[in-house]
XYZ file of C-alpha atoms in Angstrom:
303
model
C -9.607 12.261 -4.355
C -11.175 13.535 -1.151
C -13.797 11.339 0.455
C -15.330 11.071 3.887
C -13.650 8.498 6.133
C -13.420 7.513 9.764
C -9.794 8.068 10.911
C -9.831 5.847 14.031
C -11.189 2.941 11.983
C -8.578 3.383 9.232
C -5.755 3.481 11.847
C -7.058 0.406 13.620
C -7.389 -1.522 10.315
C -3.850 -0.569 9.228
C -2.184 -1.527 12.548
C -4.152 -4.799 12.676
C -2.514 -5.855 9.449
C 0.815 -5.939 11.282
C -0.151 -7.512 14.573
C 0.779 -11.008 13.589
C 4.234 -9.990 12.340
C 4.896 -7.920 15.413
C 3.861 -10.844 17.619
C 6.247 -13.197 15.821
C 9.150 -10.748 16.578
C 7.832 -10.182 20.135
C 7.512 -6.465 19.311
C 4.755 -4.451 20.977
C 2.713 -2.522 18.355
C 0.693 0.219 20.010
C -1.881 2.636 18.609
C -2.849 5.888 20.302
C -5.535 8.128 18.771
C -6.275 11.399 20.533
C -9.868 11.592 21.554
C -10.279 15.258 20.407
C -9.690 14.303 16.744
C -13.045 14.486 14.867
C -14.280 10.963 14.056
C -15.065 11.752 10.447
C -12.768 13.704 8.076
C -12.661 14.586 4.364
C -9.351 13.550 2.716
C -7.528 10.803 0.962
C -7.643 7.591 3.042
C -5.787 5.535 0.418
C -2.684 7.734 0.405
C -2.719 7.813 4.208
C -2.900 4.005 4.237
C 0.008 3.758 1.856
C 2.078 6.039 4.036
C 1.321 4.196 7.241
C 1.849 0.658 5.778
C 5.238 1.712 4.531
C 6.362 3.394 7.737
C 5.019 0.745 10.089
C 6.447 -2.014 7.849
C 9.863 -0.382 7.765
C 9.707 0.050 11.554
C 9.035 -3.700 12.021
C 11.733 -4.565 9.551
C 14.445 -2.498 11.303
C 13.391 -3.309 14.891
C 14.680 -6.510 16.546
C 13.021 -5.912 20.000
C 11.073 -3.244 21.825
C 8.054 -1.530 20.447
C 6.498 0.535 17.695
C 4.122 3.359 18.597
C 1.657 4.779 16.088
C 0.076 8.084 17.209
C -2.432 10.482 15.816
C -2.756 13.893 17.551
C -4.729 17.081 16.822
C -2.386 20.039 16.214
C -4.893 22.599 15.016
C -8.670 22.942 14.736
C -11.018 25.502 13.353
C -14.715 25.383 12.614
C -14.092 23.646 9.270
C -10.523 22.266 9.281
C -8.115 20.217 11.398
C -4.430 19.550 11.211
C -3.543 15.986 12.288
C -0.020 14.908 13.286
C 0.896 11.316 12.816
C 3.960 9.677 14.413
C 5.408 6.208 13.786
C 8.127 5.634 16.324
C 10.282 2.493 16.721
C 13.102 1.236 18.894
C 15.066 -0.124 15.949
C 18.543 0.349 14.484
C 18.115 4.047 13.905
C 19.622 6.183 11.159
C 23.191 7.608 11.224
C 23.195 11.391 11.591
C 25.013 11.844 8.247
C 22.191 10.003 6.519
C 19.310 11.906 8.061
C 19.430 14.801 5.611
C 19.306 12.459 2.660
C 16.794 9.858 3.940
C 13.943 11.154 1.736
C 16.079 11.346 -1.397
C 14.973 9.061 -4.211
C 18.212 7.108 -4.560
C 19.483 7.001 -1.009
C 20.767 3.524 -0.164
C 21.179 1.970 3.205
C 24.602 0.689 4.268
C 25.478 -2.625 2.678
C 25.340 -4.544 5.979
C 21.914 -3.081 6.818
C 20.656 -4.086 3.370
C 22.032 -7.602 3.789
C 20.380 -8.073 7.189
C 17.102 -6.299 6.618
C 16.419 -5.986 2.898
C 14.968 -3.063 1.024
C 12.187 -0.698 2.138
C 8.720 -1.016 0.652
C 7.635 1.917 -1.428
C 10.709 3.908 -0.424
C 10.767 6.970 1.804
C 11.004 9.313 -1.215
C 7.575 8.126 -2.335
C 6.247 8.420 1.224
C 7.395 12.042 1.258
C 5.678 12.590 -2.123
C 2.431 11.052 -0.834
C 2.472 13.363 2.201
C 3.117 16.429 0.074
C 0.365 15.515 -2.309
C -1.963 15.959 0.613
C -0.458 19.368 1.404
C 1.408 17.833 4.355
C 4.971 17.762 5.646
C 7.130 14.942 6.993
C 10.296 14.923 9.176
C 12.374 12.252 10.884
C 14.133 12.157 14.213
C 16.561 9.367 14.848
C 19.468 8.189 17.010
C 21.589 5.323 15.666
C 21.018 2.078 17.590
C 18.144 3.698 19.571
C 15.316 4.097 17.036
C 13.536 6.425 14.708
C 10.432 8.573 14.662
C 8.749 9.642 11.467
C 6.395 12.567 12.048
C 4.052 13.864 9.402
C 1.151 16.296 9.470
C -1.819 16.441 7.049
C -4.633 18.949 6.925
C -8.184 17.679 6.660
C -11.659 19.116 6.308
C -14.205 18.209 8.901
C -17.003 15.936 7.781
C -20.284 14.846 9.247
C -22.321 11.636 9.602
C -24.654 12.630 6.759
C -21.707 12.770 4.283
C -20.332 9.457 5.564
C -23.705 7.656 5.397
C -24.547 8.923 1.880
C -21.244 7.578 0.572
C -21.368 4.275 2.477
C -24.614 2.889 1.106
C -23.780 2.752 -2.605
C -20.287 1.571 -1.778
C -21.717 -1.346 0.224
C -23.838 -2.444 -2.740
C -20.747 -2.242 -4.991
C -18.774 -4.363 -2.538
C -21.326 -7.071 -2.500
C -21.230 -7.233 -6.305
C -17.443 -7.420 -6.274
C -17.378 -10.459 -3.978
C -18.279 -12.632 -6.988
C -14.807 -12.034 -8.463
C -11.440 -13.427 -7.454
C -8.170 -11.656 -8.123
C -4.630 -13.045 -7.977
C -1.880 -10.675 -6.632
C 1.619 -11.675 -7.838
C 4.021 -9.573 -5.791
C 7.222 -10.429 -3.823
C 7.503 -7.356 -1.610
C 5.677 -7.897 1.690
C 4.599 -4.274 2.107
C 3.284 -3.987 -1.444
C 1.402 -7.322 -0.903
C -0.250 -5.858 2.113
C -1.117 -2.620 0.368
C -2.582 -4.324 -2.693
C -4.490 -6.710 -0.342
C -5.769 -3.813 1.732
C -6.994 -2.024 -1.382
C -8.744 -5.087 -2.894
C -10.321 -5.984 0.480
C -11.607 -2.468 0.716
C -13.136 -2.886 -2.741
C -14.750 -6.137 -1.750
C -12.774 -8.486 -4.019
C -11.690 -11.935 -2.999
C -7.993 -12.319 -3.605
C -4.978 -14.555 -3.123
C -1.283 -13.611 -2.972
C 1.685 -15.314 -4.631
C 5.274 -14.196 -3.956
C 6.644 -14.916 -7.473
C 5.753 -16.025 -10.947
C 6.356 -19.725 -10.326
C 3.998 -19.812 -7.354
C 1.465 -17.898 -9.464
C 1.562 -20.516 -12.232
C 1.087 -23.330 -9.723
C -1.898 -21.484 -8.243
C -3.432 -20.846 -11.679
C -3.133 -24.550 -12.408
C -5.270 -25.219 -9.325
C -7.761 -22.432 -9.146
C -9.637 -20.074 -11.441
C -9.149 -16.332 -11.195
C -10.888 -13.428 -12.961
C -7.975 -11.060 -13.063
C -4.225 -10.883 -12.152
C -2.210 -7.997 -10.668
C 1.327 -8.727 -11.709
C 4.508 -7.162 -10.308
C 7.368 -6.867 -12.805
C 10.562 -7.323 -10.765
C 10.413 -10.614 -8.822
C 12.783 -13.434 -7.872
C 12.491 -16.935 -9.462
C 10.317 -15.712 -12.350
C 9.628 -12.121 -13.194
C 6.322 -10.609 -14.347
C 7.228 -10.581 -18.051
C 8.235 -14.273 -18.189
C 5.235 -15.310 -16.100
C 2.781 -13.498 -18.414
C 4.393 -15.075 -21.479
C 3.927 -18.492 -19.882
C 0.305 -17.747 -18.953
C -0.395 -16.724 -22.510
C 1.615 -19.169 -24.554
C 1.697 -22.358 -22.390
C -1.424 -22.095 -20.351
C -3.444 -20.395 -23.088
C -5.263 -18.214 -20.557
C -6.906 -14.962 -21.674
C -7.376 -13.662 -18.195
C -6.638 -9.912 -17.867
C -3.144 -9.233 -16.461
C -2.521 -5.747 -15.056
C 1.110 -5.016 -14.508
C 2.163 -3.126 -11.351
C 5.420 -1.247 -12.045
C 7.469 1.391 -10.384
C 8.659 2.576 -13.737
C 6.203 5.178 -14.951
C 8.240 5.824 -18.128
C 7.106 6.658 -21.630
C 6.448 3.460 -23.547
C 6.071 1.361 -20.378
C 2.437 0.489 -21.167
C 3.394 -0.575 -24.681
C 6.275 -2.708 -23.345
C 3.854 -4.437 -20.912
C 1.342 -5.114 -23.639
C 4.078 -6.472 -25.913
C 4.725 -9.246 -23.332
C 1.016 -10.173 -23.250
C -0.112 -7.967 -20.337
C -3.479 -6.272 -20.671
C -2.608 -2.878 -19.001
C -0.484 -1.465 -16.257
C -0.631 0.816 -13.183
C 2.353 2.590 -11.712
C 3.349 2.505 -8.069
C 2.292 3.931 -5.697
C -1.075 2.472 -6.618
C -3.974 4.897 -6.945
C -6.955 2.932 -5.685
C -9.501 4.909 -7.758
C -7.496 4.253 -10.973
C -6.998 0.554 -10.067
C -10.643 0.149 -9.194
C -11.821 1.607 -12.438
C -9.312 -0.469 -14.411
C -10.394 -3.663 -12.671
C -14.099 -2.883 -13.225
C -13.459 -2.127 -16.914
C -11.716 -5.409 -17.650
C -14.082 -7.584 -15.597
C -17.024 -6.003 -17.432
C -15.356 -6.790 -20.827
C -15.068 -10.391 -19.802
C -18.839 -10.599 -19.244
C -19.662 -9.122 -22.676
């Protein structure tokens, strides 16, 4: 869905999410936005956010020291359109040359030693590539092993103006104020997915809290009241299915539970519901779909 958004503000918000983590690792996270890029664009800010969160998060994960640079540059401009090039460059472990051609393949795995030291990678680069292409963009990677990597992607946007931006902002602000009355529990073990879900809910105006697995979620539900739960399926300690069964059978809670699953397979919704979940969304999360689903179930609770 194309909406009017302020690109510099989005980039600043996304990089701010990672400042604390970068500081803990003594990594310098820098943002550079070319001044000639129009302030307001028409496009899909949610997909752009998903891409950036994944690439910056991976950069931090695979970088022990040095810096991560996030850049936005204007590559083309007409009276109505622009082409923006984004670069996320790190000084991390890099990618072996023989892996570069396959890095965006769905089932490409890192070397066993790399996986042991650094863990998996967020949404996965295959999904990042898909998100870029869904916006009529392209993505490439440049890398030298033990020296770092640069992920470069371009996305075309329509120019917008302040009238479009203002007309969309006012009703959204009223909606955000209304949403602040609700509290949502995110149950997700992957740090990048936690940040993405948190970013989306914050943008919608919902109060929220994050638990890294099902056991922590149950502890939290015993202490505090929530209006809705976003539940990952694959988690350590206690997975989403077992957690939902416990919530329904032991805690006797009727709170809506929306599953977040990477498996958009036929019958997945029915499987989730059979375990006591209310509905499900597939990753990568579509914010418009999630927003509508949350609104629907919260409204049902009030009636």
